[in-house]
Short mmCIF file of the C-alpha atoms (twelve columns), coordinates in Angstrom:
data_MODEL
# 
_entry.id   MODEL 
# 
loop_
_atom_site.group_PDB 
_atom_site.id 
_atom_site.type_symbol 
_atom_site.label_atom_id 
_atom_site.label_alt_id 
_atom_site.label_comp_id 
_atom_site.label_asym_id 
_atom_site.label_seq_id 
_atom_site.Cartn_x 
_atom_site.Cartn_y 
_atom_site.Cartn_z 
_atom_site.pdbx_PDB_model_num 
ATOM 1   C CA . UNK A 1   174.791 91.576  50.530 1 
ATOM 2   C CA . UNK A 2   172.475 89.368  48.840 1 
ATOM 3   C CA . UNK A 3   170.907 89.964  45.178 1 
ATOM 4   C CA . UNK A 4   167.634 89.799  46.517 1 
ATOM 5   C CA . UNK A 5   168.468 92.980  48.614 1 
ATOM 6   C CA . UNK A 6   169.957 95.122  45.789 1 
ATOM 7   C CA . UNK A 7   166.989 93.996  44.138 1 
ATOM 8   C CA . UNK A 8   164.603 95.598  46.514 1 
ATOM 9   C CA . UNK A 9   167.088 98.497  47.267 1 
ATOM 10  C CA . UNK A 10  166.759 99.562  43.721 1 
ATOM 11  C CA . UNK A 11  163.033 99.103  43.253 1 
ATOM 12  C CA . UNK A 12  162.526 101.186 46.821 1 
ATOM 13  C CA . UNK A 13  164.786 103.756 44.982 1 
ATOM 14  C CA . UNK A 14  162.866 103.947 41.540 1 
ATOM 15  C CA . UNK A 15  159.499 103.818 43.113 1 
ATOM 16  C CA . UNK A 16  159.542 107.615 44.425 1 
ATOM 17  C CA . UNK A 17  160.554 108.326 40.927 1 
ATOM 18  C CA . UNK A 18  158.167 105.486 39.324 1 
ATOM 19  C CA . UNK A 19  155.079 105.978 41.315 1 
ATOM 20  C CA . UNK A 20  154.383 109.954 40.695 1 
ATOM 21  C CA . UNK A 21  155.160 109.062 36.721 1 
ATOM 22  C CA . UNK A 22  152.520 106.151 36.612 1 
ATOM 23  C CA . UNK A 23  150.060 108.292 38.715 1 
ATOM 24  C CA . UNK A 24  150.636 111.004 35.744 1 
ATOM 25  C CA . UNK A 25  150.377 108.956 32.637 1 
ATOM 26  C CA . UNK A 26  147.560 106.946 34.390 1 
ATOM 27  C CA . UNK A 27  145.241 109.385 36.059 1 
ATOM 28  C CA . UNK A 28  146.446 112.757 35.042 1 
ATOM 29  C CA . UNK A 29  147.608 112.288 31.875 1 
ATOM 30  C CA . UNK A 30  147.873 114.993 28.991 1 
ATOM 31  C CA . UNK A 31  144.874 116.397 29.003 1 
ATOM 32  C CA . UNK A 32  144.616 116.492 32.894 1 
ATOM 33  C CA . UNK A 33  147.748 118.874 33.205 1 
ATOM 34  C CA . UNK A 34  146.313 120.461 30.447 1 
ATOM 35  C CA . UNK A 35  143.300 121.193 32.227 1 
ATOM 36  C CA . UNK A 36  144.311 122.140 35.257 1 
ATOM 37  C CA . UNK A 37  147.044 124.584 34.201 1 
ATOM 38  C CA . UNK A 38  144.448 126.852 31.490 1 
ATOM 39  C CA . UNK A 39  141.922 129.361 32.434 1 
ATOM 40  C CA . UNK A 40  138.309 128.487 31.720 1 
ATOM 41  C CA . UNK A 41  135.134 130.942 31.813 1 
ATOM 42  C CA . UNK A 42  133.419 130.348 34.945 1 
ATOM 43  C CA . UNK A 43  130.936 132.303 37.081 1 
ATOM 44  C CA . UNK A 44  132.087 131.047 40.811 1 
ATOM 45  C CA . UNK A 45  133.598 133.473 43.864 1 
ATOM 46  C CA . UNK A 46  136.864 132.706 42.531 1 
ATOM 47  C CA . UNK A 47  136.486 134.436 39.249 1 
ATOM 48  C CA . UNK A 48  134.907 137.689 40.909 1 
ATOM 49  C CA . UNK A 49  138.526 138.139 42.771 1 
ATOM 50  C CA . UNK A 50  140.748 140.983 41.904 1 
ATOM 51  C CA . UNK A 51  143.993 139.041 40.800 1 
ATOM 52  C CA . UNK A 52  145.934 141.152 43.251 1 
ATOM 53  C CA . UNK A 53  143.632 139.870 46.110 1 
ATOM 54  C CA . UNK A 54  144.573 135.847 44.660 1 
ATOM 55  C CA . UNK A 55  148.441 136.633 44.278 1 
ATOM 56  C CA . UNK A 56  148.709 138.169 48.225 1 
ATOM 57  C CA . UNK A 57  146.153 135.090 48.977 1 
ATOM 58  C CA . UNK A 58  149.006 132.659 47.503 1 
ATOM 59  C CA . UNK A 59  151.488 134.673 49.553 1 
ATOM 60  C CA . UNK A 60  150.189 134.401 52.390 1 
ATOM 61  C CA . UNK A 61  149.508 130.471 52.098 1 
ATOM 62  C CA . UNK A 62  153.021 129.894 51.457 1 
ATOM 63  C CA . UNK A 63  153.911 131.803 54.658 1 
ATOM 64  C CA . UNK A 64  152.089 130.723 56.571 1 
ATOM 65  C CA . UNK A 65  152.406 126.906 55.605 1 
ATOM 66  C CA . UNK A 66  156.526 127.757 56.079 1 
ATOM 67  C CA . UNK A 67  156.475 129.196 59.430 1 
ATOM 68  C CA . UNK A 68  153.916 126.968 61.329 1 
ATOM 69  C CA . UNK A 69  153.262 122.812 62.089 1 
ATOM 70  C CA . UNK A 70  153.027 119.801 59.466 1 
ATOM 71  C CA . UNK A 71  149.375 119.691 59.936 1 
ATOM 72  C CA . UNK A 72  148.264 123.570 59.076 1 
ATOM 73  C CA . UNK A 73  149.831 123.143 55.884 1 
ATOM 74  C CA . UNK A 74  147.702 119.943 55.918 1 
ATOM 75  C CA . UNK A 75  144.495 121.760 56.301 1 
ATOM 76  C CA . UNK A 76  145.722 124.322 54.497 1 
ATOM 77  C CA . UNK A 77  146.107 121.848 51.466 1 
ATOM 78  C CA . UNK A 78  142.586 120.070 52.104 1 
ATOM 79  C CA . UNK A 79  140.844 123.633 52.946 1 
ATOM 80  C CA . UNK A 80  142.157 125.412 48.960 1 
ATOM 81  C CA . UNK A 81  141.490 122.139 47.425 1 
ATOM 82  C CA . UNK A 82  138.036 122.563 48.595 1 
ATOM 83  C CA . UNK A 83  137.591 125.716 46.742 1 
ATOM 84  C CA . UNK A 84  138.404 123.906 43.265 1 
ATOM 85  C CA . UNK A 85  134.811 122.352 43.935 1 
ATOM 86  C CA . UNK A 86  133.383 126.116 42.797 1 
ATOM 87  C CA . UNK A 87  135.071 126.389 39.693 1 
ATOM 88  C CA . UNK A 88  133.725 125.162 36.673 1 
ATOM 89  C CA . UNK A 89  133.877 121.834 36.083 1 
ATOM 90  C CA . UNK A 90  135.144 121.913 39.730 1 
ATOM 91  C CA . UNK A 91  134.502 118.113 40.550 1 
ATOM 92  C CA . UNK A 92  137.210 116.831 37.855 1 
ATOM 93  C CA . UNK A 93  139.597 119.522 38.624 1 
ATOM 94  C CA . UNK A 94  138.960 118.301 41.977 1 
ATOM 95  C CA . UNK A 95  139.950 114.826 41.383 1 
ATOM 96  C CA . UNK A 96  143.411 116.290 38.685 1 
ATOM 97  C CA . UNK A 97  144.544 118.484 41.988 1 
ATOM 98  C CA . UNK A 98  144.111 115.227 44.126 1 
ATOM 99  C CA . UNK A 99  146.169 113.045 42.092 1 
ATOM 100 C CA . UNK A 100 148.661 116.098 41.322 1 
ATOM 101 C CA . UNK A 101 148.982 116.429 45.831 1 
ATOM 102 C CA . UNK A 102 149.577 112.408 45.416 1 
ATOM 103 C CA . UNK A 103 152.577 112.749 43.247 1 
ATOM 104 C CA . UNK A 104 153.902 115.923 44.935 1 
ATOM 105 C CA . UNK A 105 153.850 114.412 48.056 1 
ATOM 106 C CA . UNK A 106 155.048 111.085 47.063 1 
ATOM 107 C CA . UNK A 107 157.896 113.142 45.419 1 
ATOM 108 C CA . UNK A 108 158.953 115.349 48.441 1 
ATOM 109 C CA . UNK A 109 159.149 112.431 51.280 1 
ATOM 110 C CA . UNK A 110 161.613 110.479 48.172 1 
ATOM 111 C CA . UNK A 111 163.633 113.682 47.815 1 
ATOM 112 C CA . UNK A 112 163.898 114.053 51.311 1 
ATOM 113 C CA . UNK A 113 163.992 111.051 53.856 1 
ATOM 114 C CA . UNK A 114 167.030 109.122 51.780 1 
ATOM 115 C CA . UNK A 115 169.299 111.800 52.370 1 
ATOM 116 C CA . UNK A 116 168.136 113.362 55.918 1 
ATOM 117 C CA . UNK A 117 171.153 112.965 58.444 1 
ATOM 118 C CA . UNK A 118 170.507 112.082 61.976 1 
ATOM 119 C CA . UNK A 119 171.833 115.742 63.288 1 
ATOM 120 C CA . UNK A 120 168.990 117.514 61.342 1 
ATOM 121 C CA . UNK A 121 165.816 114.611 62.120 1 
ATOM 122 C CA . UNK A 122 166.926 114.845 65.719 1 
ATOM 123 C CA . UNK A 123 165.795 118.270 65.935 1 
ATOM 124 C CA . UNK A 124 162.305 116.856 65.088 1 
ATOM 125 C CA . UNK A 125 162.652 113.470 67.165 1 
ATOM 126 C CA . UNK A 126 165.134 113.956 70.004 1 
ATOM 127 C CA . UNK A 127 165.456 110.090 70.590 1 
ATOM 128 C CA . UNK A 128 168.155 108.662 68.249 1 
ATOM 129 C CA . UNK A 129 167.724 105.254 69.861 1 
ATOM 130 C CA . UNK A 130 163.993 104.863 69.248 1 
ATOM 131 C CA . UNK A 131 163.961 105.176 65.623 1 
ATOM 132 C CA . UNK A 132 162.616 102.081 63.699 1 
ATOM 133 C CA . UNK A 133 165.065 101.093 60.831 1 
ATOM 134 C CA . UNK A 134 163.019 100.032 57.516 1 
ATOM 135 C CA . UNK A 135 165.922 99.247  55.110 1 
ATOM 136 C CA . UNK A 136 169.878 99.334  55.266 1 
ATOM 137 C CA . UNK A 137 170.746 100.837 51.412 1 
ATOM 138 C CA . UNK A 138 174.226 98.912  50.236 1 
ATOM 139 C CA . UNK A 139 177.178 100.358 50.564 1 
ATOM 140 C CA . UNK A 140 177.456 102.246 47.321 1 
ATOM 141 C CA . UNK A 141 174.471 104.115 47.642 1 
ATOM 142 C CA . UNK A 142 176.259 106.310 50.219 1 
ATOM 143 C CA . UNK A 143 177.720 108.060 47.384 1 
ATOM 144 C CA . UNK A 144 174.656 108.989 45.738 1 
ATOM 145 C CA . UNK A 145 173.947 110.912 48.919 1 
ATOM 146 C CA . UNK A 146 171.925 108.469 51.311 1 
ATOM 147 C CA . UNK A 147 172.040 107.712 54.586 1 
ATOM 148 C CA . UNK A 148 173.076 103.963 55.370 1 
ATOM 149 C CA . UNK A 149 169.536 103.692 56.703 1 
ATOM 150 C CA . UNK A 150 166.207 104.554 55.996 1 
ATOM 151 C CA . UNK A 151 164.182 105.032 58.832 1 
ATOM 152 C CA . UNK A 152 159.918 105.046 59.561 1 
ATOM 153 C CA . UNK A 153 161.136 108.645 61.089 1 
ATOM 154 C CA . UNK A 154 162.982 109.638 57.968 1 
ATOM 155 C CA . UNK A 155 159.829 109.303 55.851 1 
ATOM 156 C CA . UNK A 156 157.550 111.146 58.081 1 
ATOM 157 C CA . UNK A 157 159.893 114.282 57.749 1 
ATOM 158 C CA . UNK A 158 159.962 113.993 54.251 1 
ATOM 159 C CA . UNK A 159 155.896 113.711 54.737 1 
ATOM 160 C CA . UNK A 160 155.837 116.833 56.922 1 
ATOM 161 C CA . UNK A 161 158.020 118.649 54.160 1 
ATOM 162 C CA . UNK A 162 155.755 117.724 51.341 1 
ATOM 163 C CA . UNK A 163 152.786 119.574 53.119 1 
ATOM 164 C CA . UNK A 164 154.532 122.415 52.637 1 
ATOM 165 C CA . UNK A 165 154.915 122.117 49.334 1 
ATOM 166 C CA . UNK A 166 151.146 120.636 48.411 1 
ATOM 167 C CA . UNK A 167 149.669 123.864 50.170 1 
ATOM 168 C CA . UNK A 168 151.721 126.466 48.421 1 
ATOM 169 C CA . UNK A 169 150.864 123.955 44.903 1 
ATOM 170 C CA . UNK A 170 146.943 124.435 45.115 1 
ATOM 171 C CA . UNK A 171 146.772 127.959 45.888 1 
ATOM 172 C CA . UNK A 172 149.116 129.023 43.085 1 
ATOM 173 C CA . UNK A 173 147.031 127.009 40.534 1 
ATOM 174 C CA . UNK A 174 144.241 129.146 41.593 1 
ATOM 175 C CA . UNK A 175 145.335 132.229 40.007 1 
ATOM 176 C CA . UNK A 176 145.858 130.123 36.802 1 
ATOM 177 C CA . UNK A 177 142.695 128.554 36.624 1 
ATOM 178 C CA . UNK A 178 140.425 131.608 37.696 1 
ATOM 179 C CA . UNK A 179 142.317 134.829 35.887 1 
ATOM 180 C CA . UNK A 180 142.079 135.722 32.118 1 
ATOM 181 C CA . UNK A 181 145.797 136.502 30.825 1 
ATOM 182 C CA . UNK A 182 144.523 140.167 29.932 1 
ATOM 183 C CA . UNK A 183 143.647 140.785 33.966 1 
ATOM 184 C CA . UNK A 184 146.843 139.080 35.051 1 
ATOM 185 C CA . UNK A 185 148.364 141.915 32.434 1 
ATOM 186 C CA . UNK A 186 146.619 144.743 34.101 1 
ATOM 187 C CA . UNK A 187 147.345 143.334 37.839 1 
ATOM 188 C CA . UNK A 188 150.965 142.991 37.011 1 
ATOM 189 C CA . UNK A 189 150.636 146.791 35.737 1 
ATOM 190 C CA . UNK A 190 148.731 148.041 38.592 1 
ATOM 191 C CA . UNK A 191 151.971 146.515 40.507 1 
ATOM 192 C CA . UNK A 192 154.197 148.183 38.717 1 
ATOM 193 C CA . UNK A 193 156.043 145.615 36.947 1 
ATOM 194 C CA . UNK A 194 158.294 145.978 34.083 1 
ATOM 195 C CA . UNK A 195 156.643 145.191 30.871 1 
ATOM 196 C CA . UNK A 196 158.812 143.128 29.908 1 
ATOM 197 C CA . UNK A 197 158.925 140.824 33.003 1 
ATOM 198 C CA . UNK A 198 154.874 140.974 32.833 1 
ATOM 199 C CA . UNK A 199 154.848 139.746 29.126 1 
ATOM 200 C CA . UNK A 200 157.224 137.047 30.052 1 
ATOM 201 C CA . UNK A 201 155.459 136.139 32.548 1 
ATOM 202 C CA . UNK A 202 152.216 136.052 30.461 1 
ATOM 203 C CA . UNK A 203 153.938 134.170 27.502 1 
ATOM 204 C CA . UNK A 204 154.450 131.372 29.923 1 
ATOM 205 C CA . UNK A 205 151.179 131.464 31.379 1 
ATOM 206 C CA . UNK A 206 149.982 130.923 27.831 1 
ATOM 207 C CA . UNK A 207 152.299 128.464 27.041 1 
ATOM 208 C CA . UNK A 208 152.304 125.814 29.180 1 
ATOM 209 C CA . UNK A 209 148.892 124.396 28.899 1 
ATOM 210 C CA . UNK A 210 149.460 124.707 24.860 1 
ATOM 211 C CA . UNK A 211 152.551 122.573 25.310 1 
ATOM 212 C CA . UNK A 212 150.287 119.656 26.968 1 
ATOM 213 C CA . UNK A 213 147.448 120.359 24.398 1 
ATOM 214 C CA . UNK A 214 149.954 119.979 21.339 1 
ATOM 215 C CA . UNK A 215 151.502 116.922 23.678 1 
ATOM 216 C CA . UNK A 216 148.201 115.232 23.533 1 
ATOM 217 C CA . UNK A 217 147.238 115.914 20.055 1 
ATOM 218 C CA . UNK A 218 150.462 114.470 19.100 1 
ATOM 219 C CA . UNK A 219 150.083 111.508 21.279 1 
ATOM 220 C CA . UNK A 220 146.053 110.569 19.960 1 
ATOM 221 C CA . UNK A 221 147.680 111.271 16.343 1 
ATOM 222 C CA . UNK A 222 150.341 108.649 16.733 1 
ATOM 223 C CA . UNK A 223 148.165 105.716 17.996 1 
ATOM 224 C CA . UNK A 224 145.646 106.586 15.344 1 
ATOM 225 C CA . UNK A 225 148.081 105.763 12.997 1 
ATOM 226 C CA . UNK A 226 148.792 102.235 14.512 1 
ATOM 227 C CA . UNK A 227 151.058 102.875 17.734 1 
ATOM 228 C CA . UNK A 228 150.525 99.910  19.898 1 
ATOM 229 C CA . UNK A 229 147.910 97.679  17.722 1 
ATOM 230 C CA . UNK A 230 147.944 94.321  18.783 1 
ATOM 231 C CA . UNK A 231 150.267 94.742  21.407 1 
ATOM 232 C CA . UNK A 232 149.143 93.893  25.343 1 
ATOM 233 C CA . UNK A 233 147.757 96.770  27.357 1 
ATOM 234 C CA . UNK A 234 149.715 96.378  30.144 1 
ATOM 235 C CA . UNK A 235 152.635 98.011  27.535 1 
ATOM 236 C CA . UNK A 236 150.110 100.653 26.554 1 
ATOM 237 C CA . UNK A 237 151.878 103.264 29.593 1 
ATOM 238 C CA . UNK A 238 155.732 102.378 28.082 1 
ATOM 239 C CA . UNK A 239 153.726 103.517 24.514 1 
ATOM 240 C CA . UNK A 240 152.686 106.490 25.857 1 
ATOM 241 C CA . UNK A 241 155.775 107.786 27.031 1 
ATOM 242 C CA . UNK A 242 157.432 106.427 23.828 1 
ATOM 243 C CA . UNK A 243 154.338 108.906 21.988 1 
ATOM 244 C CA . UNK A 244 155.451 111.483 24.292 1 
ATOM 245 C CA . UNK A 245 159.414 111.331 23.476 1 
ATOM 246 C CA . UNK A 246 158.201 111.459 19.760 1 
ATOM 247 C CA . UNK A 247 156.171 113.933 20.190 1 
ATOM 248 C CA . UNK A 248 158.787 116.316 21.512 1 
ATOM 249 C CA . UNK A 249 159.983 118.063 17.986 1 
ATOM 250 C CA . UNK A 250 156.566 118.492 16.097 1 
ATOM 251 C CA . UNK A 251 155.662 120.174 19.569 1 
ATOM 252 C CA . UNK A 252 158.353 122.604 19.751 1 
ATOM 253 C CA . UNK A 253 158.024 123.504 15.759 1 
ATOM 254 C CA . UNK A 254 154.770 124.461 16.168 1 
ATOM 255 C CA . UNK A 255 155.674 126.512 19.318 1 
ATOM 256 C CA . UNK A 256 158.536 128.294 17.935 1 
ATOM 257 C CA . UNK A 257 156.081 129.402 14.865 1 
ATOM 258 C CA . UNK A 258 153.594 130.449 16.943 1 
ATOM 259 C CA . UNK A 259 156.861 132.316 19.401 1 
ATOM 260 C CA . UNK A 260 157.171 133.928 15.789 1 
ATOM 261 C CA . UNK A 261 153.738 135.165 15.073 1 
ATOM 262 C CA . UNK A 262 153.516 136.435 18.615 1 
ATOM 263 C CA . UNK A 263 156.622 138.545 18.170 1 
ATOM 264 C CA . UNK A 264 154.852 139.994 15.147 1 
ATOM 265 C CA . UNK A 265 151.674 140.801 16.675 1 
ATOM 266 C CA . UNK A 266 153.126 142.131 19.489 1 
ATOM 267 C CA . UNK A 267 155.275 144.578 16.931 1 
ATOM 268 C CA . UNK A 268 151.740 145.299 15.196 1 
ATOM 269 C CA . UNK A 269 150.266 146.662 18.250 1 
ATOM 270 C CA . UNK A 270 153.308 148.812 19.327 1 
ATOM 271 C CA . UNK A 271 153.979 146.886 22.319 1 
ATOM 272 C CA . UNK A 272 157.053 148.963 24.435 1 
ATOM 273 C CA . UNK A 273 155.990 152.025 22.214 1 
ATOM 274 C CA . UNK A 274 155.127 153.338 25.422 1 
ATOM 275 C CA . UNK A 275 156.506 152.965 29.263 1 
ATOM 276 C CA . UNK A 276 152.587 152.642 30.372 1 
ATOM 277 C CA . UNK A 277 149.559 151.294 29.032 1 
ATOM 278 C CA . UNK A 278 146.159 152.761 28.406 1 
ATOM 279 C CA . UNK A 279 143.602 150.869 30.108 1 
ATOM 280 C CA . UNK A 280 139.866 150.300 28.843 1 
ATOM 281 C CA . UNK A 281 139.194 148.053 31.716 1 
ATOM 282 C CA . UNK A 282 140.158 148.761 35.753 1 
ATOM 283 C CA . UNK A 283 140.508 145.973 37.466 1 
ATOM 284 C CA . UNK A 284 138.150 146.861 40.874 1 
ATOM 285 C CA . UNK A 285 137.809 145.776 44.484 1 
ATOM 286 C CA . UNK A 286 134.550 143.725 45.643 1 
ATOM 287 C CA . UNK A 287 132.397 141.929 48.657 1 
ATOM 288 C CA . UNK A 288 134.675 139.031 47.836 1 
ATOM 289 C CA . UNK A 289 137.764 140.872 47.810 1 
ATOM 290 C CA . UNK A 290 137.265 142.291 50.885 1 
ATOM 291 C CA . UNK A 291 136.023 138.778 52.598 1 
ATOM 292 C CA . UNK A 292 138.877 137.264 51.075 1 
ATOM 293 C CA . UNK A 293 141.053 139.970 52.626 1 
ATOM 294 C CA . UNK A 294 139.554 139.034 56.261 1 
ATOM 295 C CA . UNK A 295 140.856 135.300 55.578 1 
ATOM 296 C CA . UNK A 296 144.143 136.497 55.167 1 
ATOM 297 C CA . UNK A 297 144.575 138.775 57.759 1 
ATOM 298 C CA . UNK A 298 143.211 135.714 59.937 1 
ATOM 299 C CA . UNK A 299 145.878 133.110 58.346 1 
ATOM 300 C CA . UNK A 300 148.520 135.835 59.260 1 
ATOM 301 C CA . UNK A 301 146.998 135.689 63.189 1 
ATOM 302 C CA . UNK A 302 147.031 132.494 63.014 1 
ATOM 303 C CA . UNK A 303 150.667 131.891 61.872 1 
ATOM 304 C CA . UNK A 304 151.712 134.256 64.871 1 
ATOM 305 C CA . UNK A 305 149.817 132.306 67.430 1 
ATOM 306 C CA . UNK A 306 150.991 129.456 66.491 1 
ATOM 307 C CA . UNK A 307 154.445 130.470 66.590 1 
ATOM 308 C CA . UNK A 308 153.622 131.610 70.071 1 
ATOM 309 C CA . UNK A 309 152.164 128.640 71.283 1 
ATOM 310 C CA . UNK A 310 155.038 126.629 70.247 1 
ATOM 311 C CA . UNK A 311 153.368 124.882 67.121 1 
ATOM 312 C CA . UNK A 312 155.593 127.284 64.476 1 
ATOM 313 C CA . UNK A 313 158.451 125.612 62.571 1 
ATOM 314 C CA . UNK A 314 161.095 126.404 59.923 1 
ATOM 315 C CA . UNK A 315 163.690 124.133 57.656 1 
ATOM 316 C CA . UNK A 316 165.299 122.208 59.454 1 
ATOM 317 C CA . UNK A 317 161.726 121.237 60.734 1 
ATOM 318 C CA . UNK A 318 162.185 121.162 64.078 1 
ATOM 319 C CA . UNK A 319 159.153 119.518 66.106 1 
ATOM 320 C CA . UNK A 320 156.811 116.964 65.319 1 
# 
């Protein structure tokens, strides 16, 4: 085994890994997953929906995109990315989702076709002998888990896996991005939820875009004060995760005093006081719930047809 091929055998290995992390620092970035993980006021279809009617929307996408083909979690992915274009500033969350489907994907097929065995992708391709044979991994790789070869068939599974993934991704944001933490309170109430599991729930709703926001702040603070002067740009994305790393503790100190000030409030207000909450504001059904409704009892048609026209799957994914 030459060096030039462990060479290339590691950098094929690192890329699934490399590529999604450049595509974040570069394109994302910070402010990015900030964005696209926080509610914002808007005035589009999507923030007339009952939460309830989102959440069995999501449901439905995921079963759907489980039970059927590759390509109607495809469309599925390309038809709720669509509806990002309504939300406010809908073009740039547009282009965040995009990049955020890149990386997913990208992510998936690595996690996947490496370690596929030819018993499981010959349930999707029944001919052994025509597969095409892209690399042979060394010897020692085995032992991480890989197959001895990766194969163009290999990476299209992974491919068709990742679209199952990418679908049930965009809808789920949608909730996020479209629901004020109060009415995901009351849905989860109207549901019957615990309170406890609801306002665990909500604390991590309300958390993770603050975690990116005090991320970035940190970040902008630490090349203000000089972080990468005079050095070449190309080293600016290695400075940015360095900013990152060093940004970890004065991120989490300023979480765990605001964790503290939460607990307080919540105290204040007699949260748990009572097994039920009184409710100024009922969350109500509309046009657009009921449209909304029609979609999914059509996605839910559609999955059974599918499966009755041959064109439904499951993991292993059997079929191309």
């Amino acid at each position: 085994m030459s060096v030039f091929h462990e060479v290339v055998s590691w950098l094929i290995l690192l890329y699934g890994v490399a590529l999604p992390v450049a595509v974040i620092l570069g394109v994302v970035r910070l402010t990015g997953l900030k964005e696209i993980t926080r509610f914002e006021t808007g005035s589009g279809f999507l923030y007339r929906l009952n939460p309830i009617t989102k959440v069995a929307f999501g449901v439905v996408v995921m079963i759907v995109a489980s039970v059927t083909i590759w390509w109607i979690g495809a469309t599925l992915t390309l038809a709720v990315s669509l509806l990002y274009l309504t939300m406010k500033d809908g073009l740039k969350k547009f282009g965040y989702l995009l990049a955020l489907i890149f990386t997913s994907l990208v992510g998936s097929t690595w996690s996947v076709a490496p370690y596929v065995p030819d018993t499981i992708l010959s349930m999707v391709f029944p001919n052994p002998s025509s597969y095409q044979v892209l690399w042979v991994w060394p010897s020692y790789f085995l032992a991480m888990g890989y197959q001895p070869e990766l194969t163009l068939q290999a990476l299209i599974y992974g491919v068709q896996i990742g679209f199952r993934v990418t679908a049930v991704l965009s809808s789920a944001l949608l909730l996020i991005l479209t629901t004020t933490t109060s009415d995901i309170f009351r849905m989860f109430t109207k549901l019957r939820v615990p309170l406890a599991i609801t306002f665990s729930l909500l604390v991590g709703v309300k958390t993770v875009p603050k975690i990116f926001e005090l991320l970035d702040s940190s970040v902008k603070m630490q090349f203000l004060r000089g972080l990468g002067e005079g050095k070449p740009r190309v080293l600016y994305p290695f400075l940015f995760f360095y900013a990152g790393l060093q940004g970890i503790v004065p991120t989490m100190v300023y979480l765990l005093r605001g964790a503290k000030t939460m607990a307080i409030s919540a105290d204040t207000r007699g949260f748990r006081a009572f097994n039920r909450r009184t409710e100024m504001k009922e969350l109500g059904f509309g046009r657009e719930d009921y449209v909304t409704f029609a979609v999914i009892v059509g996605l839910l048609a559609l999955a059974i047809i599918a499966n009755y026209l041959g064109f439904g799957r499951s993991i292993p994914y059997v079929g191309s």
